[in-house]
Coordinates of C-alpha atoms and ligand atoms in Angstrom, one line a residue:
M9 CA -64.2 4.9 1.4
S10 CA -60.9 6.4 2.3
V11 CA -60.9 9.8 4.0
C12 CA -59.6 12.5 1.7
E13 CA -57.3 15.3 2.7
Y14 CA -59.3 18.5 3.3
K15 CA -58.5 21.1 0.6
P16 CA -59.7 24.7 1.4
G17 CA -61.6 26.0 -1.6
L18 CA -61.6 22.5 -3.0
E19 CA -58.5 23.4 -4.9
G20 CA -57.6 20.7 -7.4
I21 CA -60.6 18.5 -6.6
P22 CA -62.7 17.5 -9.6
A23 CA -66.4 18.3 -9.1
A24 CA -67.6 16.9 -12.4
Q25 CA -66.6 15.3 -15.7
S26 CA -67.2 17.9 -18.4
S27 CA -66.5 18.4 -22.1
I28 CA -67.7 22.0 -22.2
S29 CA -64.4 23.9 -21.8
Y30 CA -60.7 23.3 -21.0
V31 CA -58.1 25.5 -19.4
D32 CA -54.3 25.0 -19.3
G33 CA -53.2 27.4 -16.6
Q34 CA -49.5 26.9 -17.2
K35 CA -49.6 27.5 -20.9
G36 CA -52.5 30.1 -20.9
I37 CA -54.8 28.1 -23.1
L38 CA -58.6 28.2 -23.0
E39 CA -60.8 26.1 -25.3
Y40 CA -64.6 25.9 -25.6
R41 CA -65.6 22.4 -26.9
G42 CA -62.0 22.1 -28.1
I43 CA -61.9 25.4 -30.0
R44 CA -59.3 27.9 -28.9
I45 CA -60.7 31.1 -27.4
E46 CA -58.6 33.3 -29.8
E47 CA -60.3 31.7 -32.8
L48 CA -63.8 32.1 -31.4
A49 CA -63.1 35.7 -30.5
A50 CA -61.9 36.4 -34.0
K51 CA -64.5 34.5 -36.0
S52 CA -67.6 33.7 -34.0
T53 CA -70.5 35.6 -32.4
F54 CA -71.8 35.3 -28.9
L55 CA -75.0 33.4 -29.9
E56 CA -73.1 31.0 -32.1
T57 CA -70.6 30.3 -29.2
A58 CA -73.5 29.9 -26.8
Y59 CA -75.0 27.3 -29.1
L60 CA -71.6 25.5 -29.4
L61 CA -71.3 25.3 -25.6
I62 CA -74.8 24.2 -24.9
W63 CA -75.4 21.7 -27.7
G64 CA -71.8 20.7 -28.2
E65 CA -71.2 21.5 -31.8
L66 CA -71.1 24.6 -34.0
P67 CA -74.5 25.1 -35.6
S68 CA -75.2 24.9 -39.3
K69 CA -76.3 28.1 -41.0
E70 CA -80.0 27.1 -40.6
E71 CA -79.6 26.0 -37.0
L72 CA -77.9 29.3 -36.1
A73 CA -80.5 31.3 -37.9
A74 CA -83.3 29.5 -36.0
F75 CA -81.6 29.9 -32.6
E76 CA -81.0 33.6 -33.3
E77 CA -84.6 34.1 -34.3
E78 CA -86.0 32.3 -31.2
V79 CA -83.8 34.4 -28.9
R80 CA -85.0 37.6 -30.8
L81 CA -88.6 36.6 -30.2
H82 CA -88.2 36.0 -26.5
R83 CA -86.4 39.3 -25.6
R84 CA -89.4 41.0 -24.1
I85 CA -90.1 40.6 -20.4
K86 CA -93.5 40.4 -18.8
Y87 CA -95.0 43.6 -17.5
R88 CA -95.4 42.0 -14.1
I89 CA -91.6 41.5 -13.9
R90 CA -91.1 45.1 -15.0
D91 CA -93.6 46.2 -12.3
M92 CA -91.8 44.2 -9.7
M93 CA -88.4 45.7 -10.8
K94 CA -89.9 49.2 -10.5
C95 CA -90.3 48.5 -6.7
F96 CA -86.6 47.7 -6.3
P97 CA -84.6 50.5 -4.6
E98 CA -82.6 52.5 -7.1
S99 CA -79.6 52.4 -4.8
G100 CA -79.6 48.6 -4.9
H101 CA -76.8 46.8 -6.8
P102 CA -77.8 45.7 -10.3
M103 CA -76.5 42.2 -9.5
D104 CA -79.0 41.9 -6.7
A105 CA -81.7 43.2 -9.0
L106 CA -80.7 40.6 -11.6
Q107 CA -80.6 37.8 -9.1
A108 CA -84.1 38.6 -7.9
S109 CA -85.5 39.1 -11.5
A110 CA -83.9 35.8 -12.7
A111 CA -85.5 34.0 -9.8
A112 CA -88.8 35.6 -10.5
L113 CA -88.9 34.1 -14.0
G114 CA -89.3 30.8 -12.3
L115 CA -92.7 32.0 -10.9
F116 CA -94.0 32.5 -14.5
Y117 CA -92.6 29.3 -15.9
S118 CA -93.1 26.9 -13.0
L119 CA -93.5 23.7 -15.1
R120 CA -90.5 21.5 -14.6
D121 CA -89.9 19.0 -17.4
L122 CA -86.2 18.3 -17.1
H123 CA -86.1 15.3 -19.4
N124 CA -87.8 17.0 -22.3
P125 CA -85.4 18.5 -24.9
A126 CA -88.0 21.0 -25.9
Y127 CA -88.2 22.3 -22.3
I128 CA -84.4 22.5 -22.1
R129 CA -84.3 24.5 -25.3
D130 CA -87.2 26.8 -24.3
S131 CA -85.5 27.6 -21.0
V132 CA -82.1 28.2 -22.6
V133 CA -83.7 30.6 -25.1
R134 CA -85.8 32.4 -22.5
L135 CA -82.9 32.9 -20.1
I136 CA -80.3 34.0 -22.8
A137 CA -82.9 36.3 -24.3
T138 CA -84.3 38.0 -21.2
I139 CA -81.3 38.4 -18.9
P140 CA -80.0 41.4 -21.0
T141 CA -83.5 43.0 -21.1
M142 CA -83.7 42.7 -17.3
V143 CA -80.3 44.3 -16.8
A144 CA -81.1 47.2 -19.2
A145 CA -84.6 47.7 -17.7
F146 CA -83.1 48.1 -14.2
Q147 CA -80.5 50.5 -15.5
L148 CA -83.2 52.8 -17.0
M149 CA -85.7 52.4 -14.2
R150 CA -83.2 53.3 -11.5
K151 CA -82.7 56.6 -13.3
G152 CA -86.5 57.1 -13.2
N153 CA -87.1 56.2 -16.8
D154 CA -89.3 53.6 -18.4
P155 CA -87.5 50.6 -19.9
V156 CA -87.3 50.6 -23.7
R157 CA -88.6 47.7 -25.8
P158 CA -86.0 45.5 -27.4
R159 CA -85.3 46.3 -31.1
D160 CA -85.9 43.3 -33.4
D161 CA -83.8 44.7 -36.2
L162 CA -80.7 44.8 -34.0
D163 CA -78.5 41.8 -33.2
Y164 CA -78.0 40.5 -29.7
S165 CA -75.2 42.8 -28.5
A166 CA -76.3 45.9 -30.4
N167 CA -79.8 45.5 -29.0
F168 CA -78.5 45.3 -25.4
L169 CA -76.4 48.4 -25.9
Y170 CA -79.4 50.1 -27.4
M171 CA -81.6 49.2 -24.5
L172 CA -79.2 50.7 -22.0
D173 CA -79.6 54.2 -23.2
E174 CA -82.0 54.2 -26.2
K175 CA -79.2 55.0 -28.6
E176 CA -78.2 52.8 -31.5
P177 CA -74.6 51.8 -30.7
D178 CA -71.5 52.4 -32.9
P179 CA -71.0 49.1 -34.9
L180 CA -67.4 48.7 -33.7
A181 CA -68.5 49.1 -30.1
A182 CA -71.3 46.5 -30.6
K183 CA -68.8 44.1 -32.3
I184 CA -66.3 44.5 -29.5
F185 CA -69.0 44.1 -26.9
D186 CA -70.1 40.8 -28.6
I187 CA -66.5 39.6 -28.4
C188 CA -66.4 40.5 -24.7
L189 CA -69.4 38.2 -24.2
I190 CA -67.6 35.4 -26.0
L191 CA -64.6 35.8 -23.6
H192 CA -66.8 35.7 -20.5
V193 CA -69.3 33.0 -21.5
E194 CA -67.6 30.0 -19.9
H195 CA -64.6 29.0 -17.8
T196 CA -64.7 25.4 -16.5
M197 CA -65.4 24.8 -12.8
N198 CA -65.3 28.3 -11.3
A199 CA -67.3 29.3 -8.2
S200 CA -70.5 30.4 -10.0
T201 CA -70.5 27.4 -12.3
F202 CA -70.0 25.1 -9.3
S203 CA -72.9 26.9 -7.6
A204 CA -75.1 26.4 -10.8
R205 CA -74.2 22.7 -10.9
V206 CA -74.9 22.1 -7.2
T207 CA -78.3 23.8 -7.6
A208 CA -79.0 21.9 -10.8
S209 CA -78.2 18.6 -9.1
T210 CA -81.2 19.0 -6.9
L211 CA -83.4 18.9 -10.0
T212 CA -84.8 22.3 -9.4
D213 CA -85.8 24.7 -12.3
P214 CA -83.2 26.5 -14.5
Y215 CA -84.3 29.9 -13.1
A216 CA -83.2 28.9 -9.6
V217 CA -80.0 27.5 -11.1
V218 CA -79.2 30.8 -12.8
A219 CA -80.3 32.9 -9.8
S220 CA -77.9 31.0 -7.5
A221 CA -75.1 31.4 -10.0
V222 CA -75.7 35.1 -10.3
G223 CA -75.5 35.5 -6.5
T224 CA -72.2 33.6 -6.5
L225 CA -70.7 35.6 -9.4
G226 CA -71.3 38.9 -7.7
G227 CA -68.5 38.7 -5.0
P228 CA -65.3 40.7 -5.4
L229 CA -63.2 37.5 -5.5
H230 CA -65.1 36.4 -8.6
G231 CA -67.0 38.5 -11.2
G232 CA -67.2 41.5 -8.9
A233 CA -63.4 42.1 -9.3
N234 CA -63.9 44.1 -12.6
E235 CA -65.7 46.9 -10.7
E236 CA -63.0 47.0 -8.0
V237 CA -60.3 47.3 -10.7
I238 CA -61.7 50.6 -11.9
Q239 CA -62.0 51.8 -8.3
M240 CA -58.4 50.9 -7.8
L241 CA -57.2 52.7 -11.0
E242 CA -59.1 55.8 -9.9
D243 CA -57.5 55.6 -6.4
I244 CA -54.1 55.3 -7.9
G245 CA -54.7 58.3 -10.1
S246 CA -51.3 58.6 -11.9
V247 CA -48.6 56.4 -13.3
A248 CA -46.1 57.7 -10.7
N249 CA -48.3 56.4 -7.9
V250 CA -48.5 52.8 -9.2
R251 CA -45.3 51.4 -7.7
P252 CA -45.9 52.7 -4.1
Y253 CA -49.5 51.7 -4.3
V254 CA -48.6 48.1 -5.3
E255 CA -45.8 47.9 -2.8
D256 CA -48.2 49.0 -0.1
L257 CA -50.8 46.3 -1.0
I258 CA -48.1 43.6 -1.1
Q259 CA -46.7 44.8 2.3
R260 CA -50.2 44.6 3.8
K261 CA -50.8 41.2 2.1
A262 CA -53.9 42.6 0.4
K263 CA -55.1 41.2 -2.9
I264 CA -54.6 43.3 -6.0
M265 CA -57.9 43.3 -7.9
G266 CA -57.8 41.9 -11.5
F267 CA -54.7 39.9 -10.8
G268 CA -54.2 36.2 -9.9
H269 CA -56.2 33.2 -10.7
R270 CA -56.7 29.8 -9.1
V271 CA -55.8 28.1 -12.4
Y272 CA -53.7 30.5 -14.6
K273 CA -50.1 30.9 -13.5
V274 CA -49.4 33.1 -16.6
K275 CA -51.4 36.0 -18.1
D276 CA -55.0 35.0 -18.7
P277 CA -55.5 34.6 -22.5
R278 CA -58.7 36.6 -22.2
A279 CA -56.9 39.5 -20.6
T280 CA -54.6 39.6 -23.7
I281 CA -57.5 39.7 -26.1
L282 CA -59.4 42.3 -24.0
Q283 CA -56.3 44.5 -23.9
N284 CA -56.1 44.4 -27.7
L285 CA -59.9 45.3 -27.8
A286 CA -59.4 48.2 -25.4
E287 CA -56.6 49.5 -27.7
E288 CA -58.9 49.2 -30.7
L289 CA -61.6 51.2 -28.9
F290 CA -59.1 53.9 -27.8
S291 CA -57.8 54.3 -31.3
K292 CA -61.3 55.1 -32.5
F293 CA -62.8 56.9 -29.5
G294 CA -59.8 58.4 -27.8
E295 CA -57.4 57.4 -25.1
D296 CA -58.3 56.6 -21.5
K297 CA -55.9 57.9 -18.9
Y298 CA -56.4 54.8 -16.8
Y299 CA -54.9 52.6 -19.5
E300 CA -51.4 53.9 -18.9
I301 CA -51.8 53.3 -15.2
A302 CA -53.1 49.8 -15.9
Q303 CA -50.1 49.0 -18.1
E304 CA -47.7 50.2 -15.5
M305 CA -49.5 48.1 -12.9
E306 CA -49.1 45.0 -15.1
R307 CA -45.4 45.7 -15.3
V308 CA -44.9 46.3 -11.5
V309 CA -47.0 43.4 -10.4
A310 CA -45.1 41.1 -12.8
E311 CA -41.9 42.3 -11.4
K312 CA -43.0 41.9 -7.8
L313 CA -45.3 38.8 -7.9
G314 CA -44.5 37.1 -11.3
H315 CA -42.6 34.4 -9.4
K316 CA -45.9 33.5 -7.7
G317 CA -47.7 33.3 -11.0
I318 CA -49.7 36.5 -10.4
Y319 CA -50.6 38.1 -13.7
P320 CA -53.7 40.0 -15.1
N321 CA -56.9 37.9 -15.2
V322 CA -60.0 38.5 -17.3
D323 CA -61.3 41.3 -15.0
F324 CA -58.3 43.5 -15.4
Y325 CA -58.9 45.0 -18.8
S326 CA -62.6 44.3 -19.2
G327 CA -63.6 47.3 -17.1
L328 CA -61.5 49.7 -19.3
V329 CA -63.4 48.4 -22.4
Y330 CA -66.8 48.9 -20.8
R331 CA -65.8 52.3 -19.4
K332 CA -64.9 53.5 -22.9
M333 CA -68.4 52.4 -24.1
G334 CA -69.9 54.6 -21.4
I335 CA -71.2 51.7 -19.4
P336 CA -71.6 52.4 -15.6
T337 CA -69.2 50.5 -13.4
D338 CA -71.8 48.7 -11.4
L339 CA -73.1 47.1 -14.6
F340 CA -69.8 45.3 -15.4
T341 CA -70.7 42.3 -13.3
P342 CA -74.3 42.0 -14.6
I343 CA -72.7 42.1 -18.1
F344 CA -70.4 39.3 -17.1
A345 CA -73.6 37.4 -16.0
I346 CA -75.3 38.1 -19.4
A347 CA -72.5 36.2 -21.0
R348 CA -72.0 33.5 -18.4
V349 CA -75.6 32.5 -18.3
A350 CA -75.0 30.4 -21.5
G351 CA -72.0 28.7 -19.8
W352 CA -74.1 28.0 -16.7
L353 CA -76.9 26.5 -18.9
A354 CA -74.4 24.3 -20.7
H355 CA -73.4 23.0 -17.3
W356 CA -77.0 22.7 -16.2
K357 CA -77.7 20.5 -19.3
E358 CA -74.6 18.4 -18.8
Q359 CA -75.4 17.9 -15.1
L360 CA -78.9 16.7 -15.9
E361 CA -77.5 14.2 -18.4
E362 CA -75.6 12.3 -15.6
N363 CA -77.0 13.7 -12.4
R364 CA -76.1 12.8 -8.9
I365 CA -77.0 15.2 -6.2
F366 CA -74.0 17.0 -4.7
R367 CA -73.5 16.0 -1.1
P368 CA -69.8 16.4 -0.1
T369 CA -68.6 15.7 3.3
Q370 CA -66.8 17.9 6.0
V371 CA -64.1 17.5 8.5
Y372 CA -65.8 18.0 11.9
N373 CA -63.6 19.9 14.3
G374 CA -66.1 20.8 17.0
Q375 CA -66.7 19.2 20.4
H376 CA -68.8 16.1 21.3
E377 CA -71.0 15.2 24.3
A378 CA -71.2 18.9 25.2
P379 CA -73.4 19.7 28.3
Y380 CA -76.6 21.7 27.8
I381 CA -76.2 24.6 30.2
P382 CA -79.5 26.1 31.5
I383 CA -80.0 29.6 30.3
D384 CA -79.8 31.2 33.8
Q385 CA -76.3 29.6 34.4
R386 CA -74.7 30.8 31.1
Ligands
ACO27 N1 -52.7 40.1 -5.3 C1 -51.7 39.8 -4.5 N2 -51.3 38.5 -4.2 C2 -52.1 37.5 -4.7 C3 -53.2 37.8 -5.5 C4 -53.5 39.1 -5.8 N3 -54.5 39.4 -6.6 N4 -53.7 36.6 -5.8 C5 -53.0 35.7 -5.2 N5 -52.0 36.2 -4.5 C6 -51.0 35.5 -3.7 C7 -51.5 35.2 -2.3 O1 -51.3 36.3 -1.4 C8 -50.8 33.9 -2.0 O2 -49.5 34.3 -1.6 P1 -48.7 33.4 -0.5 O3 -48.7 32.0 -1.0 O4 -47.4 34.0 -0.3 O5 -49.6 33.5 0.7 C9 -50.7 33.2 -3.3 O6 -50.8 34.3 -4.3 C10 -51.9 32.3 -3.6 O7 -53.1 33.0 -3.3 P2 -54.5 32.4 -3.0 O8 -55.4 33.4 -2.4 O9 -54.3 31.1 -2.2 O10 -55.0 32.1 -4.4 P3 -56.5 31.5 -4.8 O11 -56.3 30.6 -5.9 O12 -57.2 31.1 -3.6 O13 -57.2 32.9 -5.3 C11 -58.1 34.5 -6.6 C12 -57.5 33.2 -6.6 C13 -59.3 34.6 -5.6 C14 -58.6 34.9 -8.0 C15 -57.1 35.6 -6.1 O14 -56.0 35.6 -7.0 C16 -57.6 37.0 -5.9 O15 -58.2 37.2 -4.9 N6 -57.5 37.9 -6.9 C17 -58.0 39.2 -6.8 C18 -59.5 39.2 -7.2 C19 -59.8 38.9 -8.6 O16 -59.2 39.6 -9.5 N7 -60.7 38.0 -8.9 C20 -61.2 37.7 -10.2 C21 -60.7 36.4 -10.6 S1 -61.1 35.9 -12.2 C22 -62.8 35.6 -12.1 O17 -63.3 35.1 -11.1 C23 -63.6 35.9 -13.2

């Protein structure tokens, strides 16, 4: 085998063959199973899109109804998991709480039957159904409250928003939230999906697969950027401060959160949709002062860094949408995980269909034949 050139961050190296999603970073195109993201955002629902990604085709009316019903029936979490979560420190990050809770599911469902389609389906349903319940439960418990039971009469997104603060959400907010989940559900071979596939390739259980991907999503260079965007907009404080703030970051060679992408060299198509959704929310529920700052940032960054292909990514406007819905900043990334779990599971299923354990190589640049120096001579 020829020795390949080392590429930091594996840039441009294919890690799998996949028919789940497609990105054209030059043209700003994103497709799930061949369908453009704009079309799914306008016409589909999160659960229908999840079905499409995992089973490869849009469901029939009956198939969708059956899937929705199964997810509805599995939304409750076991009291032992709730009790375990009660012991988590309230100051802990909700992503850490989610990672621990997702991993704990594996303790309850330890049977591993990876070649059985019924096992795959049960695991998919259970994870998609319970991840939102666990996120909402931690949110209420860290405030000292008991978690609320899921409401069977509410659809997937409305139920999650209800479980967060025990109030039935506004229908427009619930609809927009559902679209946000569609936009975040899948994005080719990103860091957390790669993590999911590596873990899946060892033939472990899907709870370990999802827990490892949640851990990877949490970092500020990946899903965690949406929290940092809000922090940054707060630090900037006014439109007049945008230019000096951006210039200072560029001069210090610091990364501007919510901008740039390994694949997109134009504005991320999801950022465009999210910006429109934010405007829809502002026109119903009132303006957000940080939106003007964000728009000015987009203009200044395009002027200064557009030549390097640095434009808003999915995380830039998503925080403003969630903020307007009254969602706390540190839940933005767990919400990203609620959506992305379906993408990870699509990759889990695809990985199992033609599995080979991941075992890349490395370029060794250390020493050889080094002497062992006795401890008293070091
Ligand atoms: N701000 C300023 N400059 C940037 C940014 C940014 N956000 N992103 C890239 N650049 C510049 C780099 O400084 C570098 O410039 P140089 O060639 O003059 O040295 C060039 O663009 C290439 O940057 P890399 O770091 O090599 O790009 P990479 O593909 O490794 O990183 C990443 C992509 C991690 C997303 C990066 O753009 C970044 O850190 N962005 C901010 C964090 C963020 O928003 N992450 C969310 C991404 S979307 C998601 O994961 C859901």
